[in-house]
CSV table of C-alpha atoms and ligand atoms in Angstrom, one decimal:
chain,number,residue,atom,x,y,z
A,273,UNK,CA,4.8,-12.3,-13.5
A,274,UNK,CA,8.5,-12.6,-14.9
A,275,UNK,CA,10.7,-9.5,-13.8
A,276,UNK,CA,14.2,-9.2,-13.7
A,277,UNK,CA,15.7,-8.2,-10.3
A,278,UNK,CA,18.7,-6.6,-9.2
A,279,UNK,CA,19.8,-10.8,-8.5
A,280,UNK,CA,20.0,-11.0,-12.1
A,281,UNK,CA,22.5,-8.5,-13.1
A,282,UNK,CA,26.4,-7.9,-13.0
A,283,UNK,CA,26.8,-5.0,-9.8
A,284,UNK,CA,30.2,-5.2,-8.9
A,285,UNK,CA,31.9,-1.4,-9.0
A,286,UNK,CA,28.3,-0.2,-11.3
A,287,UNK,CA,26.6,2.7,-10.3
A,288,UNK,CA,23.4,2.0,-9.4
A,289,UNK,CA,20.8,4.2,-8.7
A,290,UNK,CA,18.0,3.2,-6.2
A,291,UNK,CA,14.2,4.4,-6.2
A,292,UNK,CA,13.1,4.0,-2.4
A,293,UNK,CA,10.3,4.7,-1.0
A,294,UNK,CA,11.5,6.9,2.4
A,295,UNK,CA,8.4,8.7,2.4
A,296,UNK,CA,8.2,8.5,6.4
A,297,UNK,CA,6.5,10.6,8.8
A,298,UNK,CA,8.4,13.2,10.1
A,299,UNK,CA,7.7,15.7,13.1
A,300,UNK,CA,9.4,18.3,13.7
A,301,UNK,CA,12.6,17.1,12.0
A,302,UNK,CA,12.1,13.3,14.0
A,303,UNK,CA,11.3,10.3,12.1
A,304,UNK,CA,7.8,8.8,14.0
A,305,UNK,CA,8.0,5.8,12.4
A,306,UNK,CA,11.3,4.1,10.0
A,307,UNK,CA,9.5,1.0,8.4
A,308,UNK,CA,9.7,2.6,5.0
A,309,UNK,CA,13.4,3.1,5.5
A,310,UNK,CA,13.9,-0.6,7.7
A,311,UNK,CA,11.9,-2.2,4.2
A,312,UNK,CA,14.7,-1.1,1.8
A,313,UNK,CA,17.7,-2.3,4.1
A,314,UNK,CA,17.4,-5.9,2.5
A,315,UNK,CA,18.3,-4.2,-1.0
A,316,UNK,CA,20.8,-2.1,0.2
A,317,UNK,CA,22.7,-4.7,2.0
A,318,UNK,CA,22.7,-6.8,-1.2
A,319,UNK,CA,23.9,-4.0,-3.5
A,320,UNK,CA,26.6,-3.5,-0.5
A,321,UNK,CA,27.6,-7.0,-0.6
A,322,UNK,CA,28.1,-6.9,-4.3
A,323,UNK,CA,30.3,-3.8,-4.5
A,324,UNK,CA,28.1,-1.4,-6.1
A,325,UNK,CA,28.2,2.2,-6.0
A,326,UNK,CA,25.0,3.3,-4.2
A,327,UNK,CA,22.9,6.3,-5.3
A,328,UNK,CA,19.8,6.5,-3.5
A,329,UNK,CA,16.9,8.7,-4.7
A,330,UNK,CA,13.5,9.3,-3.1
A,331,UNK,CA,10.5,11.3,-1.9
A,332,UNK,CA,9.4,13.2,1.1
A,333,UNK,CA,6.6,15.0,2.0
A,334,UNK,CA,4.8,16.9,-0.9
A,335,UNK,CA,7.1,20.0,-1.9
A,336,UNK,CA,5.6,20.6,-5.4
A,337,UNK,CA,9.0,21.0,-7.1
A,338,UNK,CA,10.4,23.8,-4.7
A,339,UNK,CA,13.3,23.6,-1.9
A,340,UNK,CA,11.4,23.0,1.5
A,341,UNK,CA,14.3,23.1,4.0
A,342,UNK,CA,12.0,20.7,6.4
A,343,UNK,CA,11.6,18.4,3.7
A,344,UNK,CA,15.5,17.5,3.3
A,345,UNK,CA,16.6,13.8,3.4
A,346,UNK,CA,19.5,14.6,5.6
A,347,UNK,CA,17.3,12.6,9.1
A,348,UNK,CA,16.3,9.9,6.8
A,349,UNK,CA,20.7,9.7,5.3
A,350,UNK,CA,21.0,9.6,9.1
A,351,UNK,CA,18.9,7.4,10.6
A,352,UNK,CA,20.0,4.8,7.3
A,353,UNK,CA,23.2,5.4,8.4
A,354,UNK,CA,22.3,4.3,12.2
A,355,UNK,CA,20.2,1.2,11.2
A,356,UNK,CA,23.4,-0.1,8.9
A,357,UNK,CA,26.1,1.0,10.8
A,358,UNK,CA,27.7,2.1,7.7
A,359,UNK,CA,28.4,5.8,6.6
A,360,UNK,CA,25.4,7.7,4.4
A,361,UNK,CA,26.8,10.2,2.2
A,362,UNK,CA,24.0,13.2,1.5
A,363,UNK,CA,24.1,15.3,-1.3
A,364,UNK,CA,22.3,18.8,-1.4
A,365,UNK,CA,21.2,18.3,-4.9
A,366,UNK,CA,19.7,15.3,-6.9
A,367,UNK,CA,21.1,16.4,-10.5
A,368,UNK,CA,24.0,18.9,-11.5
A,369,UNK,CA,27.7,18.9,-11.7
A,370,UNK,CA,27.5,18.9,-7.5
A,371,UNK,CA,26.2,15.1,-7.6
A,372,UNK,CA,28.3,13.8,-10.4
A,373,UNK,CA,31.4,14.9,-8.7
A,374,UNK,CA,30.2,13.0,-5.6
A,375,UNK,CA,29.2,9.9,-7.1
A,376,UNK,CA,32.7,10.2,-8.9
A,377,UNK,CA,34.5,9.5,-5.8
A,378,UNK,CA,32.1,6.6,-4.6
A,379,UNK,CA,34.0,3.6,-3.6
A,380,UNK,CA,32.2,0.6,-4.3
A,381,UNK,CA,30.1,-0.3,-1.5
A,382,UNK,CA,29.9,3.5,-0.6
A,383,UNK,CA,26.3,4.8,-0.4
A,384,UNK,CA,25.0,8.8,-1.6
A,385,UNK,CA,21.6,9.6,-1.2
A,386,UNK,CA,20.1,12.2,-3.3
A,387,UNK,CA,18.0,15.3,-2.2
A,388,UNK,CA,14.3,15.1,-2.1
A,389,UNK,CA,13.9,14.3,-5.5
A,390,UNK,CA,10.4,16.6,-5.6
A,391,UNK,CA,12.1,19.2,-5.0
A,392,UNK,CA,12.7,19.4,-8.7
A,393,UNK,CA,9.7,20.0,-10.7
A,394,UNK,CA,10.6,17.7,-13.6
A,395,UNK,CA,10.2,15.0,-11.2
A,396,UNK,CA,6.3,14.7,-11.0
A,397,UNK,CA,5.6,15.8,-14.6
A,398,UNK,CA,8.0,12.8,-15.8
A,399,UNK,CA,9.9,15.9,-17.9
A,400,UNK,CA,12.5,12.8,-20.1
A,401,UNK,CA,15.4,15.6,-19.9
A,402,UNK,CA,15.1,15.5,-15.8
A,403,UNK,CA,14.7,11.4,-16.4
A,404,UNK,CA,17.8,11.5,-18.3
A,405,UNK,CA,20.4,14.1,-16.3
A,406,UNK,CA,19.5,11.7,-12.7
A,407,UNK,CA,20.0,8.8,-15.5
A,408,UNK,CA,23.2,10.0,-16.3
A,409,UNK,CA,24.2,9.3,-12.4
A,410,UNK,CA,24.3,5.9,-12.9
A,411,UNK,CA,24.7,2.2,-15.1
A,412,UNK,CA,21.3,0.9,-13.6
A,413,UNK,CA,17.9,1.6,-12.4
A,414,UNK,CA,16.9,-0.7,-9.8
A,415,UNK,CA,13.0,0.1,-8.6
A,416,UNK,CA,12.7,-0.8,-5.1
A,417,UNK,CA,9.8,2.0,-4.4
A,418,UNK,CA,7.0,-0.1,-4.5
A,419,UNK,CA,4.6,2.3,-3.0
A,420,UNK,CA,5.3,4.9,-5.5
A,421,UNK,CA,4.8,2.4,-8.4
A,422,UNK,CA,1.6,3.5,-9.1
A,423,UNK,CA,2.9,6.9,-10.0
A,424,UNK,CA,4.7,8.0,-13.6
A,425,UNK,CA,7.3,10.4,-12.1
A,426,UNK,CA,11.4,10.6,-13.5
A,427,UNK,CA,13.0,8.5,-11.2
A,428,UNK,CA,9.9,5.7,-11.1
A,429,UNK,CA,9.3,5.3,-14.6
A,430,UNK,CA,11.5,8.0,-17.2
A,431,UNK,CA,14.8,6.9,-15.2
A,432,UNK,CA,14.1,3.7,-17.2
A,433,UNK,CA,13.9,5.1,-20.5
A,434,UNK,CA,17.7,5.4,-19.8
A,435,UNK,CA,19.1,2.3,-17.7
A,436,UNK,CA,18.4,-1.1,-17.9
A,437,UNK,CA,16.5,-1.4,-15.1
A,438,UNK,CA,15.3,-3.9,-12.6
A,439,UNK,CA,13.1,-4.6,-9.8
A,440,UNK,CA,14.8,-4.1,-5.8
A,441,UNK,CA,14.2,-6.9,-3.7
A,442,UNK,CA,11.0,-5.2,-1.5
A,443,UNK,CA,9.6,-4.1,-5.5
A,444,UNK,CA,10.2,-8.4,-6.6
A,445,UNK,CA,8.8,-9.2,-2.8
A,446,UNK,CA,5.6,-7.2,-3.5
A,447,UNK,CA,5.0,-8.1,-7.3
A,448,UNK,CA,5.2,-11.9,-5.9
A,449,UNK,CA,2.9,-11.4,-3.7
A,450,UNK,CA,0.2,-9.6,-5.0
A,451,UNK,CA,0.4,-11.6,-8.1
A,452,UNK,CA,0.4,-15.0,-6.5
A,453,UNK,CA,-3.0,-13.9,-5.4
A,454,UNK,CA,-4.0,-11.9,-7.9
A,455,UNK,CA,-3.4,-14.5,-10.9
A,456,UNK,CA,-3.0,-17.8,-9.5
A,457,UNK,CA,-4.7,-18.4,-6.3
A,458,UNK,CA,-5.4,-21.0,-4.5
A,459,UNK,CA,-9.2,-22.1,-3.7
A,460,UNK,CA,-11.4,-20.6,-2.2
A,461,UNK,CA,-10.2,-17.4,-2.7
A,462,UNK,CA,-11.9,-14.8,0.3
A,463,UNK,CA,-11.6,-11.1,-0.4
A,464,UNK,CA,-12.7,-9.5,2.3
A,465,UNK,CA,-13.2,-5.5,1.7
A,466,UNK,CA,-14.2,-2.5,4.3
A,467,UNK,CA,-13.1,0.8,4.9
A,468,UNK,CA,-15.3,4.1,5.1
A,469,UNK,CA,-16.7,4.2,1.9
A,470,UNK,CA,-17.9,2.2,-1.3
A,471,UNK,CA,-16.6,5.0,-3.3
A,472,UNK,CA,-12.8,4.4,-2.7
A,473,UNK,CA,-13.0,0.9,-3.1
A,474,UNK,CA,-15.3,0.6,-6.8
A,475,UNK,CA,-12.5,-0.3,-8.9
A,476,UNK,CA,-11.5,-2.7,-5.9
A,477,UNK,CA,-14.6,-4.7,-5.5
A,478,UNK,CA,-15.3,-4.3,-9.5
A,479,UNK,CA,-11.8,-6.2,-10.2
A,480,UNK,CA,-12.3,-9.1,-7.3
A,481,UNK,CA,-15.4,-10.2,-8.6
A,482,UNK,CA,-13.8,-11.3,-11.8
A,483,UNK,CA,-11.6,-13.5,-9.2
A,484,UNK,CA,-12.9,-13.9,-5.7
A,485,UNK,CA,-15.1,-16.9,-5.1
A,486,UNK,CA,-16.6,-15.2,-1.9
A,487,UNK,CA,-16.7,-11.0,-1.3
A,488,UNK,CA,-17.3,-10.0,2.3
A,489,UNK,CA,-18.1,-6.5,2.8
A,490,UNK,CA,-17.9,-4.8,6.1
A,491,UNK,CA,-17.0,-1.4,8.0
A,492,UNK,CA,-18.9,1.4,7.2
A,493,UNK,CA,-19.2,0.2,3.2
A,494,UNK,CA,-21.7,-2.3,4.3
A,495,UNK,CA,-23.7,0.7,5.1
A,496,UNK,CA,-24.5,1.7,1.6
A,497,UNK,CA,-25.0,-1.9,0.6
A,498,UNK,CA,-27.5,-2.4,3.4
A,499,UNK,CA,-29.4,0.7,3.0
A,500,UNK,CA,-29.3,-0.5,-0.9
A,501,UNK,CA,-31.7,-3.3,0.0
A,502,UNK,CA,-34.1,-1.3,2.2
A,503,UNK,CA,-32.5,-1.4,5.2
A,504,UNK,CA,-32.9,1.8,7.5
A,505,UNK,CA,-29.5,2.9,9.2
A,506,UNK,CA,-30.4,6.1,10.7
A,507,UNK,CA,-27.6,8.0,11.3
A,508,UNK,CA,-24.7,5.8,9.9
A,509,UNK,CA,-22.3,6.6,7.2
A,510,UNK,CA,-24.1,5.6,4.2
A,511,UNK,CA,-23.6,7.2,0.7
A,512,UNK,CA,-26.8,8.1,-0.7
A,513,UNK,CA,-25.1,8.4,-4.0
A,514,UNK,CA,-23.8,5.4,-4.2
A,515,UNK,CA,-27.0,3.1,-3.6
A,516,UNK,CA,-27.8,2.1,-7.0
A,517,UNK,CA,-23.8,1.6,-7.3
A,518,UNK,CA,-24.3,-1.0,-5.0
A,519,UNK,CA,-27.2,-2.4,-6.2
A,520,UNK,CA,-25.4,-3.3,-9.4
A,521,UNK,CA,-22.5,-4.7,-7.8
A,522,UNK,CA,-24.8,-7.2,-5.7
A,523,UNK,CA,-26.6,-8.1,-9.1
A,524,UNK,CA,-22.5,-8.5,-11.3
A,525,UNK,CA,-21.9,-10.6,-7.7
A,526,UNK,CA,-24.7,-12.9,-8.8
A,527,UNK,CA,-24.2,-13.0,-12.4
A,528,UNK,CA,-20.5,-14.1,-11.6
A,529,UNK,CA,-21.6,-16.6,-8.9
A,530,UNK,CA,-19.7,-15.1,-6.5
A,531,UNK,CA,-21.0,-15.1,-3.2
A,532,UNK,CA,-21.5,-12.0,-1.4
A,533,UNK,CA,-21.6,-11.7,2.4
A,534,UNK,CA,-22.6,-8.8,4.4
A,535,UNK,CA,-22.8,-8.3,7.7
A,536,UNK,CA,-25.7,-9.4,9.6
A,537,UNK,CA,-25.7,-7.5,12.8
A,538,UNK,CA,-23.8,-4.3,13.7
A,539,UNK,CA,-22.7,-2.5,17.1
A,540,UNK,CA,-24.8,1.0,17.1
A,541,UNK,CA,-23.4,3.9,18.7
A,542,UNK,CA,-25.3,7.3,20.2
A,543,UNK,CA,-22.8,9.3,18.4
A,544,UNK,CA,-19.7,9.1,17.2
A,545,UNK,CA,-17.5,9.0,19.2
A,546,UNK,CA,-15.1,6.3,21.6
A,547,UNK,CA,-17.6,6.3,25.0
A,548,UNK,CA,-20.2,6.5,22.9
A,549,UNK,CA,-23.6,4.4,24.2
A,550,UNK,CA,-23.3,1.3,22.1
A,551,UNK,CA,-25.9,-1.9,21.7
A,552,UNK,CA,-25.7,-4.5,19.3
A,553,UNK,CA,-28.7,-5.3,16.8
A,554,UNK,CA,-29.4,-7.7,13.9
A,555,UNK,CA,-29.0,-6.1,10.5
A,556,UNK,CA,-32.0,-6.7,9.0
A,557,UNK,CA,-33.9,-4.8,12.2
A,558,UNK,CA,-32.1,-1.6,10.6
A,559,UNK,CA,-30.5,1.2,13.0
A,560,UNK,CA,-33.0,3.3,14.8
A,561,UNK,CA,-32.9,6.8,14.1
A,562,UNK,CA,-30.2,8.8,16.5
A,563,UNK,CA,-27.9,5.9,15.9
A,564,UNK,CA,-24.9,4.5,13.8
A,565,UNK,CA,-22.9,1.4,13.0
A,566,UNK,CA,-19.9,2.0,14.1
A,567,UNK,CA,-18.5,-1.9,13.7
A,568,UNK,CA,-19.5,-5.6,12.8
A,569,UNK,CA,-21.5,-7.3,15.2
A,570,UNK,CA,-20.7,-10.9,17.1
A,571,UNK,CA,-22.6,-12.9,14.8
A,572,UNK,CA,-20.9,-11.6,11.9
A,573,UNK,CA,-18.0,-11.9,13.5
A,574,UNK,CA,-18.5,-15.7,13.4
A,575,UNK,CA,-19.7,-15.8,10.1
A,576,UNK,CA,-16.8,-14.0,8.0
A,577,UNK,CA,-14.2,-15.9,10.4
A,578,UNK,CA,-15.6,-19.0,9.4
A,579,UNK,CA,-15.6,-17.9,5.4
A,580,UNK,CA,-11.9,-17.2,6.7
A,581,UNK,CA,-11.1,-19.9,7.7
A,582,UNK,CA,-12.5,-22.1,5.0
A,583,UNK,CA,-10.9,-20.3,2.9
A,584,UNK,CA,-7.0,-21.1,0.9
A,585,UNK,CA,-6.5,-17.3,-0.3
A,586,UNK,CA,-7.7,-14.1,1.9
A,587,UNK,CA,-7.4,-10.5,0.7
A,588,UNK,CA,-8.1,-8.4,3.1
A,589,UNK,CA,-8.4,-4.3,2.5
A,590,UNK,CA,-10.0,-2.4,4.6
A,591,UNK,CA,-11.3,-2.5,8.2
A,592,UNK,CA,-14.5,-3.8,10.0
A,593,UNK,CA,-15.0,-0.6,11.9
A,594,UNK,CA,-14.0,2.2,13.8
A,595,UNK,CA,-11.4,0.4,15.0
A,596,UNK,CA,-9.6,3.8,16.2
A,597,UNK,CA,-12.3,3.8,18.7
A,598,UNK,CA,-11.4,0.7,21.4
A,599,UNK,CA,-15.2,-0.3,21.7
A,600,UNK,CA,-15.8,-0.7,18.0
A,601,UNK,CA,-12.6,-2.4,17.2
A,602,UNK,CA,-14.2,-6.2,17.6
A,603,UNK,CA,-14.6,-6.9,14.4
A,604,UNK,CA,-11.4,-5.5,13.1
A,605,UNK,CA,-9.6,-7.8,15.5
A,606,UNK,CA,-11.8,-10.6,14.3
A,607,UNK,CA,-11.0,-10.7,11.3
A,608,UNK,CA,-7.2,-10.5,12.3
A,609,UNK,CA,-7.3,-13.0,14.8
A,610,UNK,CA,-9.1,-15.5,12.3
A,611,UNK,CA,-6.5,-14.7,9.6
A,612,UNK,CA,-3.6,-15.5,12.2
A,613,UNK,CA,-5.4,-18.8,13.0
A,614,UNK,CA,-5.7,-20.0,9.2
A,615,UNK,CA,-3.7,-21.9,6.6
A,616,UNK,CA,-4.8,-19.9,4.5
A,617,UNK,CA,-2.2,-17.9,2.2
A,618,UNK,CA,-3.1,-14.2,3.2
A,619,UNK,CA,-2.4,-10.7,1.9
A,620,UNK,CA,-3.4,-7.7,3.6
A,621,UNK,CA,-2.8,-4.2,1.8
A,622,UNK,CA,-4.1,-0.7,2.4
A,623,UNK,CA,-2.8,1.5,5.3
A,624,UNK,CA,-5.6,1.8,7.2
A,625,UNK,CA,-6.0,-1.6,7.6
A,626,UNK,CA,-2.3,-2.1,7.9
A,627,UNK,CA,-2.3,0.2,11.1
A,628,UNK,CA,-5.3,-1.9,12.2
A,629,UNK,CA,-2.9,-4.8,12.4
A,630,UNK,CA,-0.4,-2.9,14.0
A,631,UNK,CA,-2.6,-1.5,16.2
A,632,UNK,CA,-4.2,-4.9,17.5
A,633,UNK,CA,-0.6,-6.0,17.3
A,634,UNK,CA,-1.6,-8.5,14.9
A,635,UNK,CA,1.2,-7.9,11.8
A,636,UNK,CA,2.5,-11.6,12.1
A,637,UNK,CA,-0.9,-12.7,11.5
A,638,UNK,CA,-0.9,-12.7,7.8
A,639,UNK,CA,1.7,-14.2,4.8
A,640,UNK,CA,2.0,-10.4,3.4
A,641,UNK,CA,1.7,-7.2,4.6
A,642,UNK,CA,2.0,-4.8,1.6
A,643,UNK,CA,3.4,-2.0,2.4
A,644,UNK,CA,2.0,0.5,-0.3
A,645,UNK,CA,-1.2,1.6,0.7
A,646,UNK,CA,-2.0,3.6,-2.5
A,647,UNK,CA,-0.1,0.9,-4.8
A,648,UNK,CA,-1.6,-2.2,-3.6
A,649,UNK,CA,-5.0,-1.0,-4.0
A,650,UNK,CA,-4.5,-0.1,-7.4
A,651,UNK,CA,-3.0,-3.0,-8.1
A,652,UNK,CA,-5.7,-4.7,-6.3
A,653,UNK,CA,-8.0,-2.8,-9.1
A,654,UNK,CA,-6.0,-4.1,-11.8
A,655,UNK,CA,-4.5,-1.5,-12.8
A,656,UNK,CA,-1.1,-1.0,-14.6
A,657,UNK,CA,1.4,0.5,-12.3
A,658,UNK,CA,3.7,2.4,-14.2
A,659,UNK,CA,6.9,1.3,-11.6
A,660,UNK,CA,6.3,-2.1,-12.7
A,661,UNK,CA,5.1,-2.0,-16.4
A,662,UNK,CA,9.2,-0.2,-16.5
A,663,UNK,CA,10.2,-4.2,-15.1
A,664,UNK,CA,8.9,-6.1,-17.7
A,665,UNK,CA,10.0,-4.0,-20.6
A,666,UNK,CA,13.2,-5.6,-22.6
A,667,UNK,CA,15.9,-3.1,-21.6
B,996,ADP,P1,-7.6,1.3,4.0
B,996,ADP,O1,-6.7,2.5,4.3
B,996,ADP,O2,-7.1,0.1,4.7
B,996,ADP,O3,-7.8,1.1,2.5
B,996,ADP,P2,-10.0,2.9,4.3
B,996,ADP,O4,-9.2,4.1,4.3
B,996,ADP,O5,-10.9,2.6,3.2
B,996,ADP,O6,-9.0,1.6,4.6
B,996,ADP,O7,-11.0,2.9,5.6
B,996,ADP,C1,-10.5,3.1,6.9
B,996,ADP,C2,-11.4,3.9,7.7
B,996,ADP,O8,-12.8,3.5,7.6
B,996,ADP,C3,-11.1,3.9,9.2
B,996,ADP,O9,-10.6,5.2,9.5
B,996,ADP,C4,-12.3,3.5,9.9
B,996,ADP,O10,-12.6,4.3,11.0
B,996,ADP,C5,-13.4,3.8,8.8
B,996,ADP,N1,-14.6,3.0,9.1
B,996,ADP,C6,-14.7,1.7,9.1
B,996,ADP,N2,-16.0,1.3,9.4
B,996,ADP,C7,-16.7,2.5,9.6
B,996,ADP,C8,-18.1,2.8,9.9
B,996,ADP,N3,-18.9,1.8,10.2
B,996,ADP,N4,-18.4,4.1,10.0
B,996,ADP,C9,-17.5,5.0,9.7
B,996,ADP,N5,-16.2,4.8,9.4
B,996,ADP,C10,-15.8,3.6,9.3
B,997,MG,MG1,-7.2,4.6,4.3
């Protein structure tokens, strides 16, 4: 996919205003973890480099178009302002005569960030005269907030009505990525898929079939799809619902000769719980009643790591188990540990399955970690995303 980034335009003494997505977790007023923040320093420092005049805008925290004093930006302006060693103006405002006064005195290079831009109701509903007052701030609109793409708000997608806008470099990183696998990839081309339930991940599985030469389902998803064929699983997370759901996607897997792998044993636990009892049983013996699979068992294991490592594109979304719980975390961390052993070029999106990386301290296992979890899976779906769709128009 062609997009213009923020390497393609004139920057020197612009205003430019920057979408980020410094959404982080906060408690009480500490940031717990900065990666959002440490993922937009690559575009910063560019913009810095080239003399722009830097007017950041994001997110934090859910607000619903009201001032929510614990939801300022001031922690995140600071802890930027540590991580670049540079000064990080904060204004108390993201529109208004307050703002354009301070951006007038930006010195190129000089970086404002903007208040929590939900704290304005005209954000979310994508109100065009919001759009165009933040618009107003600046000469261009560079999008570096991937994992806000998927949503229509002012300063994602109205901004653009009103700049010429282009993609940031995380924004171009992402788009690369998930396209490169997405609309040219190499073969075979592996998606593997778990997570709770089938029911988040329909649009998902719907949309790899259509590209995937092999599906492998595990984590509690499997469930359903086992349970679909007749399989007793006592007491494990299966959605009822959802059975004839699965059926059809096993039949569309056929129909588009893509081959479909689930798992063939599981690890049962007692209850549900991290020293739960646990024993290990072959998939088609079902789970007695009383128990649940909490995780993929050895055999499986071997058999999606092989598919893995057979395989020239992996997509991975979604975790084998509980892997929260130490003693069903196996087949999480078999999965991960194949990926870090393959050529293969892999992708891995979705935050739960992100923080199973991190958590089996796997993250330089794969080519691409993407750091939306919300906006990669839609994008995974096939979805537009209306952050990007605002890159490829002519402006
Ligand atoms: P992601 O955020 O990567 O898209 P999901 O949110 O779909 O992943 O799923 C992650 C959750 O699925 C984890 O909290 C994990 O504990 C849970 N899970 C995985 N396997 C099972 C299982 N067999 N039974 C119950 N929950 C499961
Ligand atoms: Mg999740």
């Amino acid at each position: 996919m062609e997009i213009k980034t923020l390497k393609d335009v004139q920057l020197d003494g612009r205003r430019v205003l920057v979408r980020a997505d410094f959404n982080v977790p906060m408690d009480n007023g500490q940031i717990t973890d900065d990666t959002r923040i440490r993922m937009v320093l690559p575009t910063i420092s560019y913009l810095i480099g080239r003399g722009a005049r830097i007017i950041l805008v994001s997110h934090l925290g859910r607000p619903k178009g009201a001032v929510k004093e614990e939801l300022r930006l001031d922690p995140v302006a600071q802890h930027l302002s540590n991580l670049l060693g540079v000064e990080v103006l904060k204004a108390d405002s993201a529109v208004g005569s307050e703002v354009a006064e301070a951006v007038s005195h930006l010195g190129k290079g000089s970086i404002l960030m903007l208040e929590n831009i939900r704290f304005y109701p005209g954000e979310e509903s994508n109100d065009p005269d919001f759009a165009r007052q933040l618009a107003s701030l600046a000469d261009i609109f560079v999008n570096d907030a991937f994992g806000t793409s998927h949503r229509a708000h002012a300063s994602t997608a109205g901004v653009a009505d009103y700049l010429p806008t282009v993609a940031g470099l995380l924004m171009a990183k992402e788009i690369d990525m998930l396209s490169r696998v997405m609309e040219k990839p190499a073969r075979p081309f592996v998606a593997i898929i778990g997570g709770a339930k089938v029911s988040d991940k329909i649009g998902v599985i719907r949309n790899l079939l259509d590209k995937v030469d092999s599906l492998v389902i595990g984590g509690g998803m499997a469930n359903t799809f086992l349970a679909a064929q007749g399989i007793e699983m006592g007491q494990s997370l299966v959605e009822q619902d959802k059975l004839e759901l699965a059926r059809e996607l096993m039949k569309l897997a056929e129909q588009k000769d893509v081959e479909l792998l689930l798992p063939v044993d599981l690890v049962l636990a007692e209850e549900f719980s991290a020293s739960a009892n646990s024993r290990t049983v072959d998939a088609g013996q079902g789970v007695p009643s009383g128990w649940q699979a909490l995780d993929i068992g050895p055999k499986s294991c071997q058999l999606f790591s092989k598919k893995i490592a057979d395989a020239a594109t992996v997509v991975w979304n979604g975790p084998m188990g509980v892997f929260e719980f130490d003693a069903f975390a196996a087949g999480t961390d078999a999965v991960a540990a194949a990926l870090a052993e393959s050529e293969s070029f892999s992708l891995v999106g979705g935050g739960d399955s992100v923080a199973a990386l991190e958590k089996l301290g796997k993250t330089g296992a794969v080519d691409h970690i993407s750091t939306g979890g919300g906006a990669s899976l839609e994008y995974l779906e096939g979805k537009e995303l209306p952050g990007i769709s605002v890159l490829k128009g002519e402006k």
